[in-house]
Coordinates of C-alpha atoms in Angstrom, one line a residue:
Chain A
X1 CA 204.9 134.5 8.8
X2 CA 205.1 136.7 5.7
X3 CA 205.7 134.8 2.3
X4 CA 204.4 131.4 3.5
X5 CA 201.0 131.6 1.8
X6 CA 200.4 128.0 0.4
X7 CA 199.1 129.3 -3.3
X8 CA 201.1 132.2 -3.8
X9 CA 204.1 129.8 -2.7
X10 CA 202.6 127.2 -5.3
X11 CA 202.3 130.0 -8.0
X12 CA 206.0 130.9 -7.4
X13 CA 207.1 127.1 -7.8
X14 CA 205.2 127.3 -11.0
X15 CA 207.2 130.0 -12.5
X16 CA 210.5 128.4 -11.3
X17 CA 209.1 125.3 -13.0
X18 CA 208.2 127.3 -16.3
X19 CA 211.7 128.9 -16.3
X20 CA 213.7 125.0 -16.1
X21 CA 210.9 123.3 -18.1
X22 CA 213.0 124.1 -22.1
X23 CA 216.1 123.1 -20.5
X24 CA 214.8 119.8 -19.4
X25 CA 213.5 119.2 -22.8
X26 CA 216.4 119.2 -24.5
X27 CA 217.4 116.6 -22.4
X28 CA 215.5 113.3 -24.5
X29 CA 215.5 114.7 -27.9
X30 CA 219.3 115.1 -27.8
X31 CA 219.5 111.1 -26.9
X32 CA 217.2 110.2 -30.0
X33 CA 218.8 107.3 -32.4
X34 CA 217.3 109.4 -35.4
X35 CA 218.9 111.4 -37.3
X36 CA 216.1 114.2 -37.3
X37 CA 214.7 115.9 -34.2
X38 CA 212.8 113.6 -32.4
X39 CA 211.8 111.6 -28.9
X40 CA 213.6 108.5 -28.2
X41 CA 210.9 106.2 -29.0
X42 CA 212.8 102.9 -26.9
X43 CA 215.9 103.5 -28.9
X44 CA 218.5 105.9 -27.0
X45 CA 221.6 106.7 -28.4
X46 CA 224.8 108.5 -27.9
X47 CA 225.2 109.3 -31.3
X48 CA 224.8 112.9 -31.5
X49 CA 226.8 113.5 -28.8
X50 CA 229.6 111.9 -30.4
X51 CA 229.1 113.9 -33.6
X52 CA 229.7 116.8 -31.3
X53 CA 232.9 115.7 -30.8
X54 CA 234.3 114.1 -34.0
X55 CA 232.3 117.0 -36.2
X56 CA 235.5 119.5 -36.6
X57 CA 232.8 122.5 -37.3
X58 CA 232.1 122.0 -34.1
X59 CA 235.1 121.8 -32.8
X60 CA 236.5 124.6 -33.9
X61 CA 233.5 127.3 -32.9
X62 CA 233.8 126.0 -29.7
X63 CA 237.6 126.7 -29.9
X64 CA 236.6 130.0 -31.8
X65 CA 234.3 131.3 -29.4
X66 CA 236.7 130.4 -26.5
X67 CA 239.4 132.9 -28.0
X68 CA 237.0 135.4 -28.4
X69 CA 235.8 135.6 -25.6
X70 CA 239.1 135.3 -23.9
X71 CA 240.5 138.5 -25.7
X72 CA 237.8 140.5 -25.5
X73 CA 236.9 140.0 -21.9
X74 CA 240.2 140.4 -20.9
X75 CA 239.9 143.5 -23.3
X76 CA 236.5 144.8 -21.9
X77 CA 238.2 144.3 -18.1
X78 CA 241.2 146.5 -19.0
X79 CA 239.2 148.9 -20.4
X80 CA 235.9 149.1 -17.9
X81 CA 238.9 149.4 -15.4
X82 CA 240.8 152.0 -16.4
X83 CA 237.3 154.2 -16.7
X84 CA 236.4 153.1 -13.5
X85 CA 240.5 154.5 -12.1
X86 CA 239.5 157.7 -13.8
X87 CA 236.8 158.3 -12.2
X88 CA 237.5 157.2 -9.1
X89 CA 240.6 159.2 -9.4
X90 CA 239.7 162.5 -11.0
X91 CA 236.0 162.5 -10.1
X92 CA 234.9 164.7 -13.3
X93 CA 231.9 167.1 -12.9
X94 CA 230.4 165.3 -16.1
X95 CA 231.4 162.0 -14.4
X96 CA 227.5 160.8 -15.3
X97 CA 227.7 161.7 -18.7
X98 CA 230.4 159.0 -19.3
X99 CA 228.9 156.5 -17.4
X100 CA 225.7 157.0 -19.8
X101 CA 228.5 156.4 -22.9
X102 CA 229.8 153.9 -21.2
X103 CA 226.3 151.8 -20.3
X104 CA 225.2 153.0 -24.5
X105 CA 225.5 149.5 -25.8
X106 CA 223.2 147.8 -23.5
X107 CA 220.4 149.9 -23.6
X108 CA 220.5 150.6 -27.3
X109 CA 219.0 147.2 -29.3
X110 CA 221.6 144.9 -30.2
X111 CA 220.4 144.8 -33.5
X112 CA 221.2 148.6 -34.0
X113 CA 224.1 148.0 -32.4
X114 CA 225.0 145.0 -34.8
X115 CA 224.7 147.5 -37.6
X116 CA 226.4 149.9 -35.8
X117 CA 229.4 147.7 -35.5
X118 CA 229.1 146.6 -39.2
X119 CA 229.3 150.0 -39.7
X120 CA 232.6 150.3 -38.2
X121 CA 234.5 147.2 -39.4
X122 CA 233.5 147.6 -42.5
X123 CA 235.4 150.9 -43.0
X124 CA 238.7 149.2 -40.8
X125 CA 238.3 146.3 -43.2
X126 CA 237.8 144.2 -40.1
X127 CA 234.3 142.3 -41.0
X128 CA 234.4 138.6 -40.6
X129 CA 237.9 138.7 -39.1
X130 CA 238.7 137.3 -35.6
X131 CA 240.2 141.2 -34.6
X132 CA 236.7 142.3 -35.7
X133 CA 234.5 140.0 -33.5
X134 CA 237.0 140.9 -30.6
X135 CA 236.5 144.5 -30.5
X136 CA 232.6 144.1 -31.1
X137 CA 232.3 141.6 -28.3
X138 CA 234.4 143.8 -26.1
X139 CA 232.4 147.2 -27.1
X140 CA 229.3 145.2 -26.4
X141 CA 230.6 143.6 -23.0
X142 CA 231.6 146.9 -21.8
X143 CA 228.9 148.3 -19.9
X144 CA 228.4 145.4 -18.4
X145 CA 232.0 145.0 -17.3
X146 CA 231.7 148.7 -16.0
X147 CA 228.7 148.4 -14.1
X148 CA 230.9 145.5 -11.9
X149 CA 233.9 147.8 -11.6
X150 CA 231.4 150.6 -10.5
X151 CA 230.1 149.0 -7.9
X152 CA 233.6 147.4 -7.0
X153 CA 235.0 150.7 -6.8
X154 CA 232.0 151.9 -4.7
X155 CA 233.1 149.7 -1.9
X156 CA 236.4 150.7 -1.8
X157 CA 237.7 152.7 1.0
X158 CA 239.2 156.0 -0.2
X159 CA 241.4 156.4 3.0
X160 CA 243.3 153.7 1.9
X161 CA 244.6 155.4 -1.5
X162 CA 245.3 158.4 0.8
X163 CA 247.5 156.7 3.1
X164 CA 249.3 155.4 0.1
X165 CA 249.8 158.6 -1.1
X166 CA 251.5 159.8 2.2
X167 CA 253.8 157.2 3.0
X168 CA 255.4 158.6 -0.2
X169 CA 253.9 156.3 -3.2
X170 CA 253.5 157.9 -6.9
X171 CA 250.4 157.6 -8.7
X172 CA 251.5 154.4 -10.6
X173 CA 252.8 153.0 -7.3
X174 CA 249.8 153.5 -5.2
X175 CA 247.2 152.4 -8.0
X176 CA 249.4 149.0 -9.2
X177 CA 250.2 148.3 -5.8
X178 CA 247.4 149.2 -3.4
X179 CA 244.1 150.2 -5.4
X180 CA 244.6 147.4 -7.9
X181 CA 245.0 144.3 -5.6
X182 CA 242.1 145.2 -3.4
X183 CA 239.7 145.6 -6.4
X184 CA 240.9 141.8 -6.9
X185 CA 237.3 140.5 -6.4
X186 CA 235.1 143.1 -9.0
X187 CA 237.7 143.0 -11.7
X188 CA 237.5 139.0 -11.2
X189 CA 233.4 139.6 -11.6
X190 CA 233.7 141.8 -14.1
X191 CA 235.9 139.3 -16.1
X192 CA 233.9 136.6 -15.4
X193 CA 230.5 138.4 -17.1
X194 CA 232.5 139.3 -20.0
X195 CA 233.7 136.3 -20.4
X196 CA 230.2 134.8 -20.5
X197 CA 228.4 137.0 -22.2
X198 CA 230.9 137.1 -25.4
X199 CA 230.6 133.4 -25.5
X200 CA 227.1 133.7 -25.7
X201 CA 227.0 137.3 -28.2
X202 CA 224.9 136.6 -31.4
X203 CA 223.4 139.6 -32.5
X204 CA 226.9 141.1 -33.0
X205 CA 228.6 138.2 -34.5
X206 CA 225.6 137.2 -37.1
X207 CA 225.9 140.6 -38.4
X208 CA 229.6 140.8 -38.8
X209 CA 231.0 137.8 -39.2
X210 CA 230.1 133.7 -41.1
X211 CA 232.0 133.0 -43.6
X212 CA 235.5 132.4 -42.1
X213 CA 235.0 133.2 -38.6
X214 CA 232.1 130.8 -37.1
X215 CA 231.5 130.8 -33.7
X216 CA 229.8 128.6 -31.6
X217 CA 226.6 130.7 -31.6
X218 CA 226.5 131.2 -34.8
X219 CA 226.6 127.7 -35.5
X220 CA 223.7 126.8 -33.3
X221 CA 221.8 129.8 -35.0
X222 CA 222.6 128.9 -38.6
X223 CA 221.3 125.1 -37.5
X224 CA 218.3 126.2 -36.1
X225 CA 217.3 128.8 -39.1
X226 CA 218.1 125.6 -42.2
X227 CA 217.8 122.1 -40.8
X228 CA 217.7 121.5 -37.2
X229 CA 220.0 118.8 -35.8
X230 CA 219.3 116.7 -32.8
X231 CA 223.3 118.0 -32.3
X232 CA 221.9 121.3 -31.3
X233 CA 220.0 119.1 -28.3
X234 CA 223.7 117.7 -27.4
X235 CA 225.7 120.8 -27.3
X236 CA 222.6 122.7 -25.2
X237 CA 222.4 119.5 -22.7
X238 CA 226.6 119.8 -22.1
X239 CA 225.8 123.8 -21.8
X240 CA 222.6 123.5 -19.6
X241 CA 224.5 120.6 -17.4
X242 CA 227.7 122.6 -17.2
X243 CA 226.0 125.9 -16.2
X244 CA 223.4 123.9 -13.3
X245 CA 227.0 122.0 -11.5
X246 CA 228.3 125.4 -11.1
X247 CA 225.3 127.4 -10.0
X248 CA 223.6 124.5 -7.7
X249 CA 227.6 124.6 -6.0
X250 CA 227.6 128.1 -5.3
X251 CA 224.0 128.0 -3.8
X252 CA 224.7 125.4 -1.6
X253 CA 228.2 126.9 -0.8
X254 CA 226.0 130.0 0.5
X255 CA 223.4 127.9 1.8
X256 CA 226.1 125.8 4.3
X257 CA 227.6 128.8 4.9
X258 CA 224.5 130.9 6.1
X259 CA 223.0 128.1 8.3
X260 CA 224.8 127.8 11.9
X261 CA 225.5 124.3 12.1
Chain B
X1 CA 236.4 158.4 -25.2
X2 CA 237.6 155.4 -27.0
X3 CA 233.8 154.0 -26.6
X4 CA 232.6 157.4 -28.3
X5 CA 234.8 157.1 -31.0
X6 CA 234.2 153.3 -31.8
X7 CA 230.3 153.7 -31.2
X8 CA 229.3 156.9 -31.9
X9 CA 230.6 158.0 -34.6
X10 CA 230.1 154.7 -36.6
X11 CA 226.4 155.8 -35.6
X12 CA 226.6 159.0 -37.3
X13 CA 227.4 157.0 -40.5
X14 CA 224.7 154.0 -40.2
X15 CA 222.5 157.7 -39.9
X16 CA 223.8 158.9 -43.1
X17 CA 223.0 155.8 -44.7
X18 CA 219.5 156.0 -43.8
X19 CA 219.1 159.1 -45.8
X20 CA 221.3 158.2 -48.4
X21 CA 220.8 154.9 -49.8
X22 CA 219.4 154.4 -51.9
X23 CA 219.1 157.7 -53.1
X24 CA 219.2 160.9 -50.9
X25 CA 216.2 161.6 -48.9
X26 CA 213.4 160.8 -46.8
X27 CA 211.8 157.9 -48.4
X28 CA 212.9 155.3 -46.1
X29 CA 211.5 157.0 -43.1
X30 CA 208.4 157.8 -45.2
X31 CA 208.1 153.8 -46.3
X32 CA 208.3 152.9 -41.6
X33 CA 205.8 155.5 -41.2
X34 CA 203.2 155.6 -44.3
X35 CA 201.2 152.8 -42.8
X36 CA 202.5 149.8 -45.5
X37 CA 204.3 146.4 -44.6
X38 CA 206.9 148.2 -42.0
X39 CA 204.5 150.1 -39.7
X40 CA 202.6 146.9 -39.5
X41 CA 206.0 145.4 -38.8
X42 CA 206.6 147.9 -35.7
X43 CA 202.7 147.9 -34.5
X44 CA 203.1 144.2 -34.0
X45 CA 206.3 144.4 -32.6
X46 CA 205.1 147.0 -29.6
X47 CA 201.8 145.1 -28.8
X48 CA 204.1 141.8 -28.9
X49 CA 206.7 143.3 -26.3
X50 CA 204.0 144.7 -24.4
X51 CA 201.9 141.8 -23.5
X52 CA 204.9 139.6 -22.9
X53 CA 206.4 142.6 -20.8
X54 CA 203.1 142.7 -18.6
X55 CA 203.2 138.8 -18.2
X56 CA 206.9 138.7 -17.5
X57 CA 206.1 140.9 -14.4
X58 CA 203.7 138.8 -13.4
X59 CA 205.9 136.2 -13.3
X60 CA 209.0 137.6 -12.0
X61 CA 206.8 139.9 -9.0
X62 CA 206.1 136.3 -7.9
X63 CA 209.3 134.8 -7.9
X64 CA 210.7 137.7 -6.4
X65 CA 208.3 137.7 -3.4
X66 CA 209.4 134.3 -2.5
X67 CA 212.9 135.0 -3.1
X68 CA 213.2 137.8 -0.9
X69 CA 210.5 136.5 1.8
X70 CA 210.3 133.0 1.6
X71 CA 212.2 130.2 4.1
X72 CA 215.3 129.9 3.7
X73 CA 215.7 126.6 1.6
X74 CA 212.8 128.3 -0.4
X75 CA 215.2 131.0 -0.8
X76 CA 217.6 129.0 -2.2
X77 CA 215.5 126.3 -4.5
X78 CA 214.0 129.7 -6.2
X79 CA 218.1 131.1 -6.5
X80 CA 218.8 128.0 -8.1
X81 CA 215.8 128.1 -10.4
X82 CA 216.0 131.8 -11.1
X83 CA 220.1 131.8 -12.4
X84 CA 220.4 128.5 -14.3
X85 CA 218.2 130.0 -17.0
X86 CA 219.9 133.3 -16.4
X87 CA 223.3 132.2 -17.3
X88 CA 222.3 129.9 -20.5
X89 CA 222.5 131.0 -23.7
X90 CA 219.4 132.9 -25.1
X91 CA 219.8 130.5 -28.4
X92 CA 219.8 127.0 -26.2
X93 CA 216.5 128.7 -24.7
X94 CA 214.8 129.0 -28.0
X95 CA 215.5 125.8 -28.9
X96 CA 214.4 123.8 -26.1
X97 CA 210.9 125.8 -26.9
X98 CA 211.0 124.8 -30.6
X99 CA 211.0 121.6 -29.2
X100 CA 208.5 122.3 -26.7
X101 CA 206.1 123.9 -29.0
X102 CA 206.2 122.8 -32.1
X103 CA 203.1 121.1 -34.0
X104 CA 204.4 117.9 -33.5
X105 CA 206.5 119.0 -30.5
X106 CA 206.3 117.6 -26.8
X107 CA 203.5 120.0 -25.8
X108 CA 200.7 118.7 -28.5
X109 CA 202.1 115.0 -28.0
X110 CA 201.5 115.4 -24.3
X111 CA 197.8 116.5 -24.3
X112 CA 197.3 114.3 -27.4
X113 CA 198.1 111.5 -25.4
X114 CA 195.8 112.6 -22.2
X115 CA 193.1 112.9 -24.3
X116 CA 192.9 116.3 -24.0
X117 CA 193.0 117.5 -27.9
X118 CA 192.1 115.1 -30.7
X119 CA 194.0 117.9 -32.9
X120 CA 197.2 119.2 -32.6
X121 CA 197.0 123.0 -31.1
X122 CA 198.8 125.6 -33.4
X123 CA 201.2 126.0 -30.7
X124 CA 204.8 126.7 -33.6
X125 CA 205.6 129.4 -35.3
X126 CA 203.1 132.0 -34.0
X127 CA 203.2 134.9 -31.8
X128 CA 202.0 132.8 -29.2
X129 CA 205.1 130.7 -29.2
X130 CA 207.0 134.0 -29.7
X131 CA 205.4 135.8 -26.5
X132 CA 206.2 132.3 -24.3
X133 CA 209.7 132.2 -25.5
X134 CA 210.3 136.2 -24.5
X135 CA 208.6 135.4 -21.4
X136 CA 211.1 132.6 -20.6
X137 CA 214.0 135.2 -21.8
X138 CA 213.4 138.0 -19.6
X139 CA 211.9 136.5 -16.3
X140 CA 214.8 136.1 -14.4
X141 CA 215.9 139.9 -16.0
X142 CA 213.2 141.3 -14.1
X143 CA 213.5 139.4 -11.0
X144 CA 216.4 141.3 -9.9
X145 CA 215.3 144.9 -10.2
X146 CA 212.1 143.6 -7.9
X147 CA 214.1 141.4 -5.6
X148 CA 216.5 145.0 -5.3
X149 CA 213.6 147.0 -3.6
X150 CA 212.0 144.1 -1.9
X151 CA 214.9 143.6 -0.1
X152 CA 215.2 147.1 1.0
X153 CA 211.7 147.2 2.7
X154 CA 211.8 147.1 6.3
X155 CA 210.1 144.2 8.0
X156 CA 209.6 145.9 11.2
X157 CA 206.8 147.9 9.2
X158 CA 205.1 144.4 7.9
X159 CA 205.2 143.1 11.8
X160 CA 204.0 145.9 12.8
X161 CA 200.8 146.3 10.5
X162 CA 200.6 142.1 11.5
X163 CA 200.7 143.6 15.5
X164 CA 198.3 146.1 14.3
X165 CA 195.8 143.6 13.7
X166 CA 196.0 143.1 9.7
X167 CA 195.7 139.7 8.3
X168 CA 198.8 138.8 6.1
X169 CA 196.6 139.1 2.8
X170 CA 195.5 142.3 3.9
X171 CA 199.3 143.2 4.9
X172 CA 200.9 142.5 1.2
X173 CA 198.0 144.3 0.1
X174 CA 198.1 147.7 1.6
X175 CA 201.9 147.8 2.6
X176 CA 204.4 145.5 0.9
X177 CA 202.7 146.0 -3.1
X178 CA 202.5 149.7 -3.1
X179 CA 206.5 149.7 -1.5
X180 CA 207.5 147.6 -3.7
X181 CA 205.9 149.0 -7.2
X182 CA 209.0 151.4 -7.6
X183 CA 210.4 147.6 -8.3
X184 CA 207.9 147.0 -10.7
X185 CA 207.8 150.2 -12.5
X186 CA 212.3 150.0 -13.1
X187 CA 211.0 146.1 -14.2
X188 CA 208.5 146.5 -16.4
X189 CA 210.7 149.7 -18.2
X190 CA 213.6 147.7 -18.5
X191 CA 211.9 144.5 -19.9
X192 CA 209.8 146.4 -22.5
X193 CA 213.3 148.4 -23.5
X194 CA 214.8 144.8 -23.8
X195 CA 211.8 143.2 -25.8
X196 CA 211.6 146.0 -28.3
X197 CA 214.6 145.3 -29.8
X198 CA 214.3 141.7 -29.5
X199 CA 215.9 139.4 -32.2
X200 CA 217.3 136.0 -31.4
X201 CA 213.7 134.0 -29.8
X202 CA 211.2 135.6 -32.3
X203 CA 213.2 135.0 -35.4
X204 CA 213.4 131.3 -34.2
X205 CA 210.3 130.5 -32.3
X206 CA 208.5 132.9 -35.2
X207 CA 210.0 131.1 -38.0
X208 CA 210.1 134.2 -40.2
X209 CA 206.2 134.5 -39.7
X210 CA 206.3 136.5 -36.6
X211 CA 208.6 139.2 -37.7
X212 CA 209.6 141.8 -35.5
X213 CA 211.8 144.9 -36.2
X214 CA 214.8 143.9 -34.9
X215 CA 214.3 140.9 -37.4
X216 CA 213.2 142.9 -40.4
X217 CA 216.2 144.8 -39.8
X218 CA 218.4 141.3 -40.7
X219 CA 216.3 140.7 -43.6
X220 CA 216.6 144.5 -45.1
X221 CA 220.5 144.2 -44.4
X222 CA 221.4 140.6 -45.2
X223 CA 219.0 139.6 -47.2
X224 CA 217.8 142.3 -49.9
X225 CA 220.5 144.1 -49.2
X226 CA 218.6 147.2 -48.6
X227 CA 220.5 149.0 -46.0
X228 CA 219.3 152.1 -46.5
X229 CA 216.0 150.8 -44.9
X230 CA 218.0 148.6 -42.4
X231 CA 219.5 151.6 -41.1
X232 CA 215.9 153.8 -41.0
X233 CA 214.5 150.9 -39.0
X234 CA 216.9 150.8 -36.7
X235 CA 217.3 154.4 -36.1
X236 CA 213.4 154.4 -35.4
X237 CA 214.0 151.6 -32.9
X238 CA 216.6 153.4 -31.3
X239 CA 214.3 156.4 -31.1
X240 CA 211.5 154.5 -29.8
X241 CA 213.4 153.1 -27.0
X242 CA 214.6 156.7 -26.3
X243 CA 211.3 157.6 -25.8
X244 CA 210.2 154.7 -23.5
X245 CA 213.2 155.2 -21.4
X246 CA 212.6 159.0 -21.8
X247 CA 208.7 159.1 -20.5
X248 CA 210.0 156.4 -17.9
X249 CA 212.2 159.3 -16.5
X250 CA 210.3 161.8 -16.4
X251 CA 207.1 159.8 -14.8
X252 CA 209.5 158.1 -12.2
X253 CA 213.0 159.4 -12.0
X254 CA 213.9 156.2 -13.0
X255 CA 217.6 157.1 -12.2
X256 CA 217.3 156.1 -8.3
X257 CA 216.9 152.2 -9.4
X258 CA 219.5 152.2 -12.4
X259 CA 222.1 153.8 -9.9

């Protein structure tokens, strides 16, 4: 009865159409037989599509991002894991204050945090090095990593840890063996966003990095700022096409799963 | 602890630099505030976040509704539309707008070839392309803080206003918008916060001609080299979106929807 109205309905299919309508354009341009930007006028081609793969620049952000955001998600998990323990744990009186430290870098601007970060490498001698981008990816990862484990934690049952406890397990014991395993699940989700949002990071990694270390975003950025490249239309169609499969799968994994057959 | 000392502190230096270099003093806070090239630079930037803020509510109040209220396989067509953009890089975004709205992009060739515009609009490389681009960005941001309190309002009270004798119009009007503006209110703080500091869409769709602070900041760093500035600007920024978040806090207790 409520949220059937034809025209707000309409309105709403409107904005869903505004938010897909950049990622289906991508979708000609990148199959253009030009060598600039352009529409496929009758001619398609594969071409830039294949320079994605023969180009080694491209290659090797894509490779470069991909360690990167390995590390420092694994980094990021470890970390927004272990502040989520303590305070599970200890439950500090200023328990709020850290989780403000902890959520800093995403509400300050990432370019102040960019310069922040500069800041920092430049004085560990770090900038433009692979160890650099790591620990600025994770720092800026973080908070979102936390808020996951947060929430994680926030469903687990305390009673269990306590039962641990009294059947005689240490600390170590009860944390590696029962808290750990059933946070399974957030610290997977926490990875997960890490993981994503280091492969996409620009703000951070313009600011510190470009001459040696080039990462995939970087690449894009520097192609869109000088000469644009129907490429750029290739590498966002595999992106936008990758990204759809596995979201339109998980929605209709829920979907089956919430209607009774 | 290892966060305060890796962010933090750094911070206390880029601070020091903005009273330092070049020379000590205040000058670089005087040049942002003085009412030259860099106030204008932080005027435009508020009155660009804040129209594409109040838009981007709009928007995302709209998908939310159907999110949250609509049929089931409207439920999930709106998911599906909502988190595809989500998940894609803010860069790919951008572009597929350059292409959109460009002079001689898809856009003007589209209503060129309806007849609709002999000329081609000035659609590229204006705030107009800038505002659409944020727009795009932060939708599906503020669809979830909306969805969040939607979802917690209790149908019984909508059926029962419906028993009552109210029209659904009449329904969403006096019941399900005022419950559902704490949603709003965490939305609209949140985006604005976001589109402050903005860099990545207007430095692209604004093709250096749009430049907002987060951008200026690049160019002061990178560019001429003048970090002193770089680091005043962004320590204004920061303490501009201190005092958004700060005024958002003490108007709304913003704390119940970020917890």
């Amino acid at each position: 009865m409520f949220g059937r109205s034809r025209l707000g309905g309409a309105l709403a299919y409107l904005a869903a159409a505004f938010l897909l309508l950049p990622l289906v354009a991508v979708i000609p341009v990148s199959f253009t037989a030009k060598r600039f930007l352009s529409l496929p006028d009758g001619e398609w081609s594969l071409r830039h599509y294949r320079a994605l793969f023969e180009d080694g620049a491209w290659l090797s952000s894509i490779g470069t991002s991909f360690t990167i955001a390995l590390v420092s998600s694994i980094l990021a998990t470890a970390l927004a894991t272990s502040f989520g323990l303590g305070l599970w744990l200890r439950r500090p009186r200023a328990g709020a204050l850290f989780v403000g430290f902890a959520l800093l870098p995403m509400v300050v601007p990432p370019v102040t945090s960019a310069i922040i970060l500069y800041f920092l490498l430049a004085r560990l001698g770090l900038l433009d090095t692979i160890a650099g981008l790591v620990i600025g990816h994770a720092i800026m990862t973080l908070p979102f990593a936390v808020i996951a484990m947060l929430s994680a934690f926030a469903k687990l049952d305390r009673s269990l840890e306590m039962a641990a406890r009294n059947l005689g397990a240490s600390t170590t014991q009860s944390i590696f063996l029962v808290v750990l395993p059933n946070l399974r699940t957030g610290i997977l989700s926490a990875w997960f966003l890490a993981f994503i949002l280091s492969w996409e990071e620009s703000s951070v990694t313009l600011f510190t990095s470009g001459v040696q270390v080039i990462t995939l975003p970087k690449l894009i950025w520097d192609n869109l700022r000088l000469n644009v490249d129907p490429v750029i239309a290739a590498i966002s169609v595999v992106m936008v096409v990758v990204t759809t499969v596995v979201i339109i799968t998980r929605a209709l994994a829920r979907h089956r799963l919430s209607t009774p057959q | 602890m290892l966060l305060l000392a890796l962010y933090v502190v750094p911070f206390a230096g880029v601070v020091s630099w903005s009273v330092t270099q070049p020379e000590i003093g205040f000058a670089q806070y005087w040049r942002i505030l003085s009412g030259g090239d860099m106030t204008n630079v932080f005027l435009r930037t508020l009155r660009i976040a804040v129209i594409s803020t109040t838009i981007t509510v709009l928007v995302g109040y709209c998908l939310s509704y159907y999110w949250v209220m609509g049929s089931r396989l409207r439920q999930t067509i709106l998911e599906v539309c909502i988190f595809i953009p989500f998940w894609i890089s803010v860069l790919v975004r951008a572009f597929g707008w350059l292409i959109i709205l460009r002079d001689n992009g898809m856009a003007n060739s589209f209503l060129m070839a309806a007849h609709v515009i002999t000329e081609p609009l000035g659609t590229g490389r204006n705030e107009f392309a800038v505002i659409v681009g944020m727009v795009h960005f932060m939708v599906p941001f503020s669809v979830f803080p909306m969805a969040t309190v939607m979802r917690k309002i209790d149908r019984r009270i909508l059926l029962a206003a419906h028993g009552l004798g109210a029209d659904p119009a009449t329904v969403f009007r006096k019941i399900f918008l005022p419950l559902s503006m704490p949603g709003v209110f965490a939305a609209f703080v949140m985006v604005l916060v976001f589109s402050v500091g903005f860099f990545v869409t207007p430095a692209i769709l604004g093709g250096g001609r749009v430049v907002m602070v987060a951008e200026a900041v690049f160019v002061q760093m990178f560019q001429t080299t003048n970090w002193g500035l770089g680091a005043a600007m962004s320590v204004v920024l920061l303490l501009l979106i201190g005092a958004i978040v700060g005024l958002a806090y003490r108007l709304l207790g913003v704390r119940s929807f970020v917890g």
